[in-house]
PDB file of C-alpha atoms in Angstrom:
ATOM      1  CA  GLU A   1      12.223  30.761  -8.586  1.00  0.00           C
ATOM      2  CA  ASP A   2       9.086  29.579  -6.707  1.00  0.00           C
ATOM      3  CA  PHE A   3       9.774  26.045  -7.982  1.00  0.00           C
ATOM      4  CA  HIS A   4      13.264  26.057  -6.434  1.00  0.00           C
ATOM      5  CA  ARG A   5      11.962  27.573  -3.196  1.00  0.00           C
ATOM      6  CA  GLU A   6       9.501  24.657  -2.780  1.00  0.00           C
ATOM      7  CA  GLU A   7      12.342  22.214  -3.370  1.00  0.00           C
ATOM      8  CA  ALA A   8      14.378  23.943  -0.721  1.00  0.00           C
ATOM      9  CA  LYS A   9      11.546  23.547   1.801  1.00  0.00           C
ATOM     10  CA  GLY A  10      11.815  19.775   1.456  1.00  0.00           C
ATOM     11  CA  ALA A  11       8.980  19.183  -1.022  1.00  0.00           C
ATOM     12  CA  LYS A  12       9.717  16.261  -3.340  1.00  0.00           C
ATOM     13  CA  VAL A  13       9.709  17.177  -7.006  1.00  0.00           C
ATOM     14  CA  PHE A  14       8.940  14.448  -9.530  1.00  0.00           C
ATOM     15  CA  GLY A  15      10.415  14.520 -12.996  1.00  0.00           C
ATOM     16  CA  VAL A  16       8.898  13.121 -16.166  1.00  0.00           C
ATOM     17  CA  ARG A  17      10.693   9.790 -15.633  1.00  0.00           C
ATOM     18  CA  GLU A  18       9.309   9.297 -12.096  1.00  0.00           C
ATOM     19  CA  VAL A  19       5.762  10.259 -13.102  1.00  0.00           C
ATOM     20  CA  GLY A  20       5.926   7.901 -16.095  1.00  0.00           C
ATOM     21  CA  ALA A  21       7.178   5.042 -13.890  1.00  0.00           C
ATOM     22  CA  LEU A  22       4.373   5.668 -11.388  1.00  0.00           C
ATOM     23  CA  ILE A  23       1.713   5.636 -14.126  1.00  0.00           C
ATOM     24  CA  LEU A  24       3.111   2.402 -15.599  1.00  0.00           C
ATOM     25  CA  SER A  25       3.235   0.786 -12.164  1.00  0.00           C
ATOM     26  CA  GLN A  26      -0.406   1.676 -11.387  1.00  0.00           C
ATOM     27  CA  ALA A  27      -1.563   0.558 -14.841  1.00  0.00           C
ATOM     28  CA  GLY A  28       0.271  -2.752 -14.343  1.00  0.00           C
ATOM     29  CA  ARG A  29      -1.448  -3.351 -11.011  1.00  0.00           C
ATOM     30  CA  ALA A  30      -4.878  -2.586 -12.488  1.00  0.00           C
ATOM     31  CA  LEU A  31      -4.215  -4.944 -15.411  1.00  0.00           C
ATOM     32  CA  GLU A  32      -2.949  -7.685 -13.093  1.00  0.00           C
ATOM     33  CA  LYS A  33      -6.214  -7.522 -11.084  1.00  0.00           C
ATOM     34  CA  GLN A  34      -8.178  -8.016 -14.302  1.00  0.00           C
ATOM     35  CA  ILE A  35      -6.025 -10.869 -15.626  1.00  0.00           C
ATOM     36  CA  ARG A  36      -5.083 -12.738 -12.455  1.00  0.00           C
ATOM     37  CA  PRO A  37      -7.786 -15.271 -11.579  1.00  0.00           C
ATOM     38  CA  LYS A  38      -9.538 -14.839  -8.251  1.00  0.00           C
ATOM     39  CA  ARG A  39      -9.108 -17.579  -5.691  1.00  0.00           C
ATOM     40  CA  GLN A  40     -12.081 -19.703  -6.622  1.00  0.00           C
ATOM     41  CA  TRP A  41     -13.944 -21.943  -4.224  1.00  0.00           C
ATOM     42  CA  VAL A  42     -15.589 -25.028  -5.683  1.00  0.00           C
ATOM     43  CA  LEU A  43     -18.175 -27.454  -4.350  1.00  0.00           C
ATOM     44  CA  MET A  44     -17.442 -31.180  -4.414  1.00  0.00           C
ATOM     45  CA  ALA A  45     -20.274 -33.641  -5.033  1.00  0.00           C
ATOM     46  CA  GLY A  46     -20.643 -37.410  -5.293  1.00  0.00           C
ATOM     47  CA  GLU A  47     -22.069 -40.529  -3.681  1.00  0.00           C
ATOM     48  CA  SER A  48     -21.005 -41.114  -0.096  1.00  0.00           C
ATOM     49  CA  ALA A  49     -22.283 -44.717  -0.113  1.00  0.00           C
ATOM     50  CA  GLY A  50     -22.814 -44.622   3.640  1.00  0.00           C
ATOM     51  CA  ARG A  51     -19.220 -43.698   4.444  1.00  0.00           C
ATOM     52  CA  LEU A  52     -18.344 -41.357   7.270  1.00  0.00           C
ATOM     53  CA  ALA A  53     -15.365 -39.959   5.344  1.00  0.00           C
ATOM     54  CA  PRO A  54     -15.743 -38.999   1.666  1.00  0.00           C
ATOM     55  CA  ASP A  55     -13.968 -40.879  -1.106  1.00  0.00           C
ATOM     56  CA  TRP A  56     -12.202 -37.834  -2.580  1.00  0.00           C
ATOM     57  CA  ASP A  57     -11.448 -39.653  -5.843  1.00  0.00           C
ATOM     58  CA  ALA A  58     -15.180 -40.237  -6.389  1.00  0.00           C
ATOM     59  CA  LEU A  59     -16.108 -36.565  -5.938  1.00  0.00           C
ATOM     60  CA  ARG A  60     -16.454 -34.187  -8.851  1.00  0.00           C
ATOM     61  CA  PRO A  61     -15.916 -30.410  -8.621  1.00  0.00           C
ATOM     62  CA  ILE A  62     -18.798 -28.030  -9.258  1.00  0.00           C
ATOM     63  CA  VAL A  63     -17.252 -24.753 -10.405  1.00  0.00           C
ATOM     64  CA  PRO A  64     -19.245 -21.505 -10.149  1.00  0.00           C
ATOM     65  CA  PRO A  65     -19.182 -18.700 -12.740  1.00  0.00           C
ATOM     66  CA  ARG A  66     -16.203 -16.331 -12.456  1.00  0.00           C
ATOM     67  CA  ASP A  67     -18.219 -13.412 -11.052  1.00  0.00           C
ATOM     68  CA  VAL A  68     -19.371 -15.314  -7.931  1.00  0.00           C
ATOM     69  CA  TYR A  69     -18.253 -17.919  -5.471  1.00  0.00           C
ATOM     70  CA  TRP A  70     -20.351 -20.609  -3.820  1.00  0.00           C
ATOM     71  CA  ALA A  71     -20.022 -21.635  -0.178  1.00  0.00           C
ATOM     72  CA  ASP A  72     -21.992 -23.207   2.684  1.00  0.00           C
ATOM     73  CA  PRO A  73     -23.820 -25.907   0.657  1.00  0.00           C
ATOM     74  CA  MET A  74     -27.012 -27.430   2.047  1.00  0.00           C
ATOM     75  CA  GLY A  75     -28.366 -30.366   0.024  1.00  0.00           C
ATOM     76  CA  ILE A  76     -32.018 -31.344  -0.158  1.00  0.00           C
ATOM     77  CA  VAL A  77     -33.849 -33.832  -2.378  1.00  0.00           C
ATOM     78  CA  ARG A  78     -37.007 -32.344  -3.941  1.00  0.00           C
ATOM     79  CA  GLU A  79     -39.151 -34.280  -6.412  1.00  0.00           C
ATOM     80  CA  GLY A  80     -36.374 -36.845  -6.829  1.00  0.00           C
ATOM     81  CA  ARG A  81     -33.722 -34.260  -7.758  1.00  0.00           C
ATOM     82  CA  LEU A  82     -30.767 -33.167  -5.676  1.00  0.00           C
ATOM     83  CA  GLN A  83     -30.867 -29.445  -5.097  1.00  0.00           C
ATOM     84  CA  ILE A  84     -28.234 -27.513  -3.202  1.00  0.00           C
ATOM     85  CA  LEU A  85     -28.847 -24.202  -1.510  1.00  0.00           C
ATOM     86  CA  VAL A  86     -25.624 -22.190  -1.317  1.00  0.00           C
ATOM     87  CA  GLU A  87     -24.311 -18.814  -0.382  1.00  0.00           C
ATOM     88  CA  GLU A  88     -23.675 -17.149  -3.735  1.00  0.00           C
ATOM     89  CA  TYR A  89     -21.264 -14.301  -3.062  1.00  0.00           C
ATOM     90  CA  VAL A  90     -21.394 -11.726  -5.862  1.00  0.00           C
ATOM     91  CA  TYR A  91     -18.045  -9.971  -6.281  1.00  0.00           C
ATOM     92  CA  LYS A  92     -19.630  -6.897  -7.897  1.00  0.00           C
ATOM     93  CA  THR A  93     -21.983  -6.163  -4.977  1.00  0.00           C
ATOM     94  CA  ARG A  94     -19.675  -7.664  -2.331  1.00  0.00           C
ATOM     95  CA  ARG A  95     -22.698  -9.317  -0.772  1.00  0.00           C
ATOM     96  CA  GLY A  96     -23.994 -12.869  -0.479  1.00  0.00           C
ATOM     97  CA  ARG A  97     -27.399 -14.155  -1.477  1.00  0.00           C
ATOM     98  CA  ILE A  98     -28.927 -17.634  -1.387  1.00  0.00           C
ATOM     99  CA  ALA A  99     -28.997 -19.567  -4.675  1.00  0.00           C
ATOM    100  CA  CYS A 100     -30.508 -22.958  -5.497  1.00  0.00           C
ATOM    101  CA  LEU A 101     -28.497 -25.282  -7.740  1.00  0.00           C
ATOM    102  CA  THR A 102     -30.220 -28.280  -9.345  1.00  0.00           C
ATOM    103  CA  LEU A 103     -27.914 -31.192 -10.177  1.00  0.00           C
ATOM    104  CA  ASP A 104     -28.366 -34.077 -12.600  1.00  0.00           C
ATOM    105  CA  GLU A 105     -27.207 -37.682 -12.078  1.00  0.00           C
ATOM    106  CA  GLN A 106     -23.626 -36.758 -13.081  1.00  0.00           C
ATOM    107  CA  GLU A 107     -23.505 -33.951 -10.475  1.00  0.00           C
ATOM    108  CA  ARG A 108     -23.676 -31.275 -13.193  1.00  0.00           C
ATOM    109  CA  VAL A 109     -25.576 -28.048 -12.514  1.00  0.00           C
ATOM    110  CA  THR A 110     -28.676 -27.936 -14.721  1.00  0.00           C
ATOM    111  CA  SER A 111     -30.125 -24.754 -13.226  1.00  0.00           C
ATOM    112  CA  ASN A 112     -29.094 -21.950 -10.901  1.00  0.00           C
ATOM    113  CA  GLN A 113     -31.839 -19.780  -9.387  1.00  0.00           C
ATOM    114  CA  VAL A 114     -31.659 -16.986  -6.855  1.00  0.00           C
ATOM    115  CA  ALA A 115     -33.679 -18.292  -3.920  1.00  0.00           C
ATOM    116  CA  LEU A 116     -33.427 -15.376  -1.479  1.00  0.00           C
ATOM    117  CA  GLU A 117     -31.796 -11.962  -1.789  1.00  0.00           C
ATOM    118  CA  ARG A 118     -31.938  -9.128   0.700  1.00  0.00           C
ATOM    119  CA  PRO A 119     -30.279  -5.685   0.849  1.00  0.00           C
ATOM    120  CA  TYR A 120     -27.770  -7.223   3.283  1.00  0.00           C
ATOM    121  CA  HIS A 121     -25.413 -10.209   3.268  1.00  0.00           C
ATOM    122  CA  LEU A 122     -26.876 -13.731   3.435  1.00  0.00           C
ATOM    123  CA  SER A 123     -24.981 -16.997   3.753  1.00  0.00           C
ATOM    124  CA  TYR A 124     -25.214 -20.480   5.362  1.00  0.00           C
ATOM    125  CA  PRO A 125     -28.764 -21.424   4.273  1.00  0.00           C
ATOM    126  CA  PHE A 126     -29.828 -23.892   6.972  1.00  0.00           C
ATOM    127  CA  VAL A 127     -32.996 -25.544   5.613  1.00  0.00           C
ATOM    128  CA  PHE A 128     -35.365 -27.805   7.553  1.00  0.00           C
ATOM    129  CA  GLU A 129     -38.902 -29.131   7.313  1.00  0.00           C
ATOM    130  CA  HIS A 130     -41.477 -28.952  10.102  1.00  0.00           C
ATOM    131  CA  ARG A 131     -45.144 -29.958   9.957  1.00  0.00           C
ATOM    132  CA  GLY A 132     -45.155 -30.069   6.156  1.00  0.00           C
ATOM    133  CA  GLU A 133     -43.549 -26.644   5.718  1.00  0.00           C
ATOM    134  CA  THR A 134     -40.023 -25.812   4.565  1.00  0.00           C
ATOM    135  CA  TYR A 135     -38.065 -23.215   6.541  1.00  0.00           C
ATOM    136  CA  MET A 136     -34.671 -21.590   6.224  1.00  0.00           C
ATOM    137  CA  ILE A 137     -32.386 -19.831   8.672  1.00  0.00           C
ATOM    138  CA  PRO A 138     -29.839 -17.993   6.526  1.00  0.00           C
ATOM    139  CA  GLU A 139     -26.938 -16.311   8.255  1.00  0.00           C
ATOM    140  CA  THR A 140     -27.934 -12.676   8.768  1.00  0.00           C
ATOM    141  CA  ALA A 141     -25.210 -11.598  11.184  1.00  0.00           C
ATOM    142  CA  SER A 142     -24.822  -8.196   9.510  1.00  0.00           C
ATOM    143  CA  ARG A 143     -28.408  -7.474  10.682  1.00  0.00           C
ATOM    144  CA  ARG A 144     -27.429  -8.574  14.198  1.00  0.00           C
ATOM    145  CA  ALA A 145     -30.220 -11.135  14.147  1.00  0.00           C
ATOM    146  CA  VAL A 146     -30.994 -14.799  13.513  1.00  0.00           C
ATOM    147  CA  GLU A 147     -33.849 -14.644  10.991  1.00  0.00           C
ATOM    148  CA  LEU A 148     -36.359 -17.369  10.107  1.00  0.00           C
ATOM    149  CA  TYR A 149     -38.019 -17.648   6.664  1.00  0.00           C
ATOM    150  CA  ARG A 150     -40.827 -19.892   5.404  1.00  0.00           C
ATOM    151  CA  CYS A 151     -40.914 -21.157   1.837  1.00  0.00           C
ATOM    152  CA  THR A 152     -44.063 -20.136  -0.057  1.00  0.00           C
ATOM    153  CA  ARG A 153     -42.896 -21.508  -3.438  1.00  0.00           C
ATOM    154  CA  TRP A 154     -39.820 -23.683  -3.888  1.00  0.00           C
ATOM    155  CA  PRO A 155     -37.107 -22.548  -4.384  1.00  0.00           C
ATOM    156  CA  ASP A 156     -37.445 -18.832  -5.070  1.00  0.00           C
ATOM    157  CA  SER A 157     -40.141 -17.430  -2.790  1.00  0.00           C
ATOM    158  CA  TRP A 158     -39.570 -17.066   0.952  1.00  0.00           C
ATOM    159  CA  GLU A 159     -41.422 -14.960   3.510  1.00  0.00           C
ATOM    160  CA  PHE A 160     -39.870 -13.571   6.657  1.00  0.00           C
ATOM    161  CA  VAL A 161     -41.453 -15.184   9.751  1.00  0.00           C
ATOM    162  CA  HIS A 162     -39.576 -13.495  12.597  1.00  0.00           C
ATOM    163  CA  ALA A 163     -36.198 -13.047  14.247  1.00  0.00           C
ATOM    164  CA  LEU A 164     -35.379 -15.975  16.509  1.00  0.00           C
ATOM    165  CA  MET A 165     -32.754 -13.801  18.214  1.00  0.00           C
ATOM    166  CA  SER A 166     -32.035 -10.060  17.961  1.00  0.00           C
ATOM    167  CA  GLY A 167     -29.177  -7.791  18.960  1.00  0.00           C
ATOM    168  CA  ILE A 168     -26.619 -10.544  18.473  1.00  0.00           C
ATOM    169  CA  TYR A 169     -23.865 -11.161  15.919  1.00  0.00           C
ATOM    170  CA  ALA A 170     -24.427 -14.881  15.300  1.00  0.00           C
ATOM    171  CA  VAL A 171     -23.186 -16.971  12.372  1.00  0.00           C
ATOM    172  CA  ASN A 172     -23.953 -20.439  10.968  1.00  0.00           C
ATOM    173  CA  SER A 173     -27.054 -21.093  13.075  1.00  0.00           C
ATOM    174  CA  THR A 174     -28.112 -24.756  13.019  1.00  0.00           C
ATOM    175  CA  LEU A 175     -31.263 -26.256  14.521  1.00  0.00           C
ATOM    176  CA  LEU A 176     -31.645 -29.751  15.927  1.00  0.00           C
ATOM    177  CA  ASN A 177     -34.878 -31.344  17.106  1.00  0.00           C
ATOM    178  CA  PHE A 178     -33.898 -33.911  19.726  1.00  0.00           C
ATOM    179  CA  ASN A 179     -36.266 -35.699  22.112  1.00  0.00           C
ATOM    180  CA  GLY A 180     -39.045 -33.206  21.388  1.00  0.00           C
ATOM    181  CA  ARG A 181     -36.925 -30.114  22.066  1.00  0.00           C
ATOM    182  CA  TRP A 182     -35.404 -27.666  19.608  1.00  0.00           C
ATOM    183  CA  TRP A 183     -31.731 -26.844  20.076  1.00  0.00           C
ATOM    184  CA  LEU A 184     -30.070 -23.912  18.297  1.00  0.00           C
ATOM    185  CA  PHE A 185     -26.315 -24.074  17.800  1.00  0.00           C
ATOM    186  CA  THR A 186     -24.658 -20.873  16.612  1.00  0.00           C
ATOM    187  CA  ASN A 187     -21.332 -19.044  16.722  1.00  0.00           C
ATOM    188  CA  VAL A 188     -21.636 -15.786  18.627  1.00  0.00           C
ATOM    189  CA  LYS A 189     -19.072 -13.046  18.208  1.00  0.00           C
ATOM    190  CA  GLY A 190     -18.080 -11.738  21.622  1.00  0.00           C
ATOM    191  CA  GLU A 191     -15.806  -8.735  21.974  1.00  0.00           C
ATOM    192  CA  SER A 192     -15.681  -6.289  19.079  1.00  0.00           C
ATOM    193  CA  ASP A 193     -12.168  -7.377  18.042  1.00  0.00           C
ATOM    194  CA  ALA A 194     -12.908 -11.112  18.316  1.00  0.00           C
ATOM    195  CA  SER A 195     -13.577 -13.362  15.342  1.00  0.00           C
ATOM    196  CA  SER A 196     -16.997 -14.940  14.842  1.00  0.00           C
ATOM    197  CA  TRP A 197     -15.065 -18.147  14.070  1.00  0.00           C
ATOM    198  CA  ASP A 198     -13.953 -18.468  17.712  1.00  0.00           C
TER     199      ASP A 198
END
């Protein structure tokens, strides 16, 4: 009797068929997430031969492992080898860190090392040299700061120097030394609903 009273009040009652269909539907979605490949970003590498525009046919893809994606590449030649610092976004932690990829002459990755990892998201590893030292400004917008690091051992040991700017949501900060002055270009997120890409 109570069962019929609930039905009369407008409560929806599910039968065995509806519950079974719901379970199958949810199981199918979970399985699809496991099977369906994630949209995978790849890096493209090759000789530019002094061209302003790349020769796309001459570039070869560098594909990351399935549990991460690579973005924001910054190339640097160290000891005659091309090394690329990248944002390595780890799907499991949903956070980026900075990795260093070493490439051989065929643009194949011969090593992948974590260069810098913090308890917050890092991306866009802008690297520069000044007075014999190597520095990096990774994107640290989630900390509401533009942070500067100095390399103490290449590529996996960096010490925090200081925040160049604080209390600001800034992304993709890039330095330029021009005519003896340092210029910092960065994207600043304005209003709370605005995009930092604006």
